[in-house]
Coordinates of C-alpha atoms in Angstrom, one line a residue:
Chain A
G819 CA -3.5 -3.0 16.1
A820 CA 0.2 -2.7 15.2
V821 CA 1.6 0.8 14.8
V822 CA 4.1 1.9 12.2
S823 CA 5.5 5.4 12.5
Q824 CA 7.2 7.4 9.8
H825 CA 9.2 10.6 10.1
P826 CA 9.2 13.2 8.7
S827 CA 5.7 13.7 7.4
W828 CA 6.7 16.5 5.1
V829 CA 10.1 17.5 3.8
I830 CA 11.2 20.2 1.4
C831 CA 14.7 20.2 0.1
K832 CA 16.9 21.7 -2.5
S833 CA 18.0 19.8 -5.6
G834 CA 21.2 17.9 -5.0
T835 CA 20.7 17.4 -1.3
S836 CA 20.0 14.1 0.5
V837 CA 17.0 13.3 2.6
K838 CA 16.5 10.5 5.2
I839 CA 13.1 9.1 6.0
E840 CA 12.7 6.8 9.1
C841 CA 10.2 4.0 9.5
R842 CA 9.7 2.5 13.0
S843 CA 7.5 -0.3 14.2
L844 CA 6.4 0.9 17.6
D845 CA 4.9 -2.2 19.3
F846 CA 6.2 -5.1 17.3
Q847 CA 9.4 -6.3 15.7
A848 CA 9.7 -6.3 11.9
T849 CA 12.4 -8.2 10.2
T850 CA 11.0 -7.1 6.9
M851 CA 9.7 -3.7 5.8
F852 CA 8.6 -2.5 2.5
W853 CA 9.1 0.9 0.9
Y854 CA 6.6 2.3 -1.6
R855 CA 6.4 5.4 -3.7
Q856 CA 3.2 7.0 -4.8
F857 CA 2.9 9.8 -7.4
P858 CA -0.3 11.9 -7.4
K859 CA -3.4 10.0 -8.4
Q860 CA -1.4 6.8 -9.0
S861 CA -1.1 3.7 -7.0
L862 CA 1.6 2.5 -4.7
M863 CA 4.7 1.2 -6.4
L864 CA 7.0 -1.1 -4.5
M865 CA 10.5 0.2 -4.5
A866 CA 12.3 -2.2 -2.2
T867 CA 12.1 -4.8 0.5
S868 CA 14.1 -3.9 3.6
N869 CA 15.6 -6.8 5.4
E870 CA 17.0 -6.6 9.0
G871 CA 20.7 -7.5 9.1
S872 CA 21.1 -7.9 5.3
K873 CA 20.9 -5.9 2.1
A874 CA 17.7 -4.6 0.8
T875 CA 16.0 -6.2 -2.3
Y876 CA 15.2 -3.6 -4.9
E877 CA 12.5 -3.8 -7.6
Q878 CA 13.4 -3.5 -11.2
G879 CA 14.1 0.0 -12.3
V880 CA 14.8 1.3 -8.8
E881 CA 18.4 2.7 -8.4
K882 CA 19.9 1.2 -5.3
D883 CA 22.6 3.8 -5.2
K884 CA 20.1 6.6 -5.2
F885 CA 17.7 5.1 -2.7
L886 CA 19.7 3.8 0.1
I887 CA 18.0 1.5 2.5
N888 CA 19.3 0.5 5.9
H889 CA 17.5 -1.8 8.3
A890 CA 19.6 -1.4 11.4
S891 CA 17.4 -3.0 14.0
L892 CA 14.2 -5.0 14.3
T893 CA 12.2 -1.8 14.7
L894 CA 13.8 0.7 12.3
S895 CA 14.3 1.0 8.6
T896 CA 15.6 4.1 6.9
L897 CA 15.3 5.3 3.3
T898 CA 17.8 7.9 2.1
V899 CA 17.1 9.7 -1.1
T900 CA 20.6 10.8 -2.3
S901 CA 21.2 13.8 -4.5
A902 CA 17.5 14.4 -4.8
H903 CA 16.0 16.0 -7.9
P904 CA 12.6 17.4 -8.6
E905 CA 11.4 14.2 -10.3
D906 CA 12.0 12.4 -6.9
S907 CA 9.2 14.5 -5.4
S908 CA 6.6 12.0 -4.3
F909 CA 4.8 10.4 -1.4
Y910 CA 7.0 7.7 0.2
I911 CA 5.3 5.1 2.4
C912 CA 6.8 2.3 4.5
S913 CA 4.9 -0.8 5.7
A914 CA 5.6 -3.8 7.8
P915 CA 3.8 -7.1 8.4
S916 CA 2.8 -7.8 12.0
S917 CA 2.5 -11.2 13.6
G918 CA -0.8 -11.6 11.8
W919 CA 0.9 -11.4 8.4
N920 CA -0.3 -14.8 7.3
T921 CA -3.9 -13.8 7.9
G922 CA -3.9 -10.5 6.4
E923 CA -2.5 -7.3 7.7
L924 CA 0.3 -5.1 6.4
F925 CA 0.6 -1.9 8.4
F926 CA 1.5 1.3 6.8
G927 CA 3.3 4.3 8.2
E928 CA 1.8 7.8 7.8
G929 CA 3.8 8.5 4.7
S930 CA 6.4 11.2 4.0
R931 CA 5.8 13.8 1.3
L932 CA 9.0 14.9 -0.3
T933 CA 9.2 18.0 -2.4
V934 CA 12.5 18.8 -4.1
L935 CA 12.9 22.3 -5.4
Chain B
G1011 CA 4.6 -10.3 -12.2
Q1012 CA 1.2 -9.0 -11.4
N1013 CA -1.4 -7.2 -13.6
I1014 CA -4.2 -5.7 -11.5
D1015 CA -7.1 -3.8 -13.0
Q1016 CA -9.9 -1.8 -11.3
P1017 CA -12.1 1.1 -12.4
T1018 CA -10.7 4.6 -12.0
E1019 CA -13.7 6.3 -10.5
M1020 CA -17.1 5.7 -9.2
T1021 CA -19.8 8.0 -7.8
A1022 CA -22.7 7.1 -5.6
T1023 CA -25.2 8.7 -3.3
E1024 CA -25.2 8.6 0.5
G1025 CA -27.0 5.4 1.8
A1026 CA -26.5 3.6 -1.5
I1027 CA -24.4 0.5 -2.3
V1028 CA -21.3 0.4 -4.5
Q1029 CA -19.4 -2.5 -5.8
I1030 CA -15.7 -2.1 -6.9
N1031 CA -14.4 -4.8 -9.1
C1032 CA -10.8 -6.0 -9.4
T1033 CA -9.4 -8.4 -11.9
Y1034 CA -5.9 -9.7 -11.7
Q1035 CA -3.4 -11.9 -13.5
T1036 CA -0.5 -13.2 -11.4
S1037 CA 2.4 -15.5 -11.6
G1038 CA 1.7 -16.6 -8.0
F1039 CA -1.1 -15.9 -5.6
N1040 CA -1.3 -15.8 -1.8
G1041 CA -4.1 -13.6 -1.0
L1042 CA -6.0 -10.5 -2.1
F1043 CA -6.3 -7.4 0.0
W1044 CA -8.5 -4.2 -0.1
Y1045 CA -7.2 -1.0 1.4
Q1046 CA -8.8 2.4 1.8
Q1047 CA -6.8 5.5 1.3
H1048 CA -7.9 9.1 1.9
A1049 CA -6.1 11.8 0.0
G1050 CA -2.7 12.5 1.4
E1051 CA -2.8 9.7 3.9
A1052 CA -1.5 6.2 4.1
P1053 CA -3.7 3.2 3.2
T1054 CA -5.6 1.4 5.9
F1055 CA -6.5 -2.3 5.8
L1056 CA -10.1 -3.2 5.0
S1057 CA -10.2 -6.9 4.1
Y1058 CA -8.3 -10.0 3.1
N1059 CA -9.4 -13.0 1.0
V1060 CA -7.3 -16.1 0.3
L1061 CA -10.1 -18.6 -0.3
D1062 CA -13.0 -18.3 -2.7
G1063 CA -16.1 -16.7 -1.3
L1064 CA -17.4 -13.7 0.6
E1065 CA -15.9 -12.1 3.7
E1066 CA -18.2 -9.7 5.5
K1067 CA -17.0 -7.0 7.9
G1068 CA -19.7 -4.6 8.9
R1069 CA -20.7 -2.4 6.0
F1070 CA -17.8 -3.7 3.9
S1071 CA -17.7 -7.1 2.2
S1072 CA -15.1 -8.6 -0.1
F1073 CA -15.5 -11.5 -2.6
L1074 CA -12.9 -13.6 -4.3
S1075 CA -12.9 -16.1 -7.2
R1076 CA -9.5 -17.5 -7.7
S1077 CA -10.4 -19.4 -10.9
K1078 CA -11.6 -16.2 -12.5
G1079 CA -8.9 -13.9 -11.1
Y1080 CA -11.7 -11.7 -9.8
S1081 CA -12.6 -9.9 -6.6
Y1082 CA -15.0 -7.2 -5.6
L1083 CA -15.4 -4.9 -2.6
L1084 CA -18.9 -4.1 -1.6
L1085 CA -19.7 -0.9 0.3
K1086 CA -23.1 -0.7 1.9
E1087 CA -25.0 2.2 3.4
L1088 CA -22.5 4.6 2.0
Q1089 CA -21.5 7.6 4.2
M1090 CA -19.8 10.8 3.2
K1091 CA -16.6 9.6 5.0
D1092 CA -16.4 6.7 2.6
S1093 CA -15.2 9.0 -0.1
A1094 CA -11.7 7.8 -0.7
S1095 CA -9.5 5.7 -3.0
Y1096 CA -9.9 1.9 -2.7
L1097 CA -6.9 -0.1 -3.6
C1098 CA -6.9 -3.8 -4.6
A1099 CA -3.7 -5.6 -3.8
V1100 CA -2.4 -9.1 -4.5
R1101 CA 0.2 -10.9 -2.5
D1102 CA 2.8 -12.8 -4.4
Q1103 CA 3.1 -16.4 -3.3
S1104 CA 6.9 -16.6 -3.6
R1105 CA 8.0 -13.4 -2.0
Y1106 CA 5.1 -12.2 0.2
K1107 CA 5.0 -8.7 -1.1
L1108 CA 1.9 -6.7 -2.2
S1109 CA 1.3 -5.4 -5.7
F1110 CA -1.3 -2.7 -5.9
G1111 CA -3.8 -1.8 -8.5
A1112 CA -4.1 1.9 -9.5
G1113 CA -7.0 2.4 -7.1
T1114 CA -10.7 3.4 -7.5
T1115 CA -11.7 6.8 -6.4
V1116 CA -15.2 6.7 -4.8
T1117 CA -17.1 9.9 -4.4
V1118 CA -20.1 9.9 -2.2
R1119 CA -22.7 12.6 -2.8
A1120 CA -25.5 13.8 -0.5

């Protein structure tokens, strides 16, 4: 099946710093990728839809200036958490639809666990 | 928007059958998905229903009734490795994105 790789898996940073998370589709092209956030024992909440070559579409309540998304190529989307604070500590997961999107599968990256001290 | 409900927790014994229900209310519908997620890991795809009826894949089956806004995931011959969170997700017709339920944590006991 299609592979989506996310990096880094774990990151610890100081409050006020910025953190970049990369999401790559390894064996297919993804014009669209989705970024989710998951707090402990809660479900995945969609943050934004990343679109190759154009601006990301953010969900209501998500600050676009805080969570910068760049979809520079057909295989790479990045999420930058700017001026991170402890409340931004969460599990961030990206996903991408493969060619089989109309029949089902959305492939997820391994996730990135962010801890802001 | 989407409103997706599923039970918080379920417990069953090894070898048993468990059924996880999911009800949804949506402004648009283009498919219902079930994902399995182990603690600290990303979700993995289990099944997909877009038409009414039962889809069977080995020990896992998923059922959909669009008129009732209802689905269930059936896990047969439970194994210890099936202990995980099971997420029900609905795809919006207009924007092709998934909205997830809160997940059902299944604990399999020996």
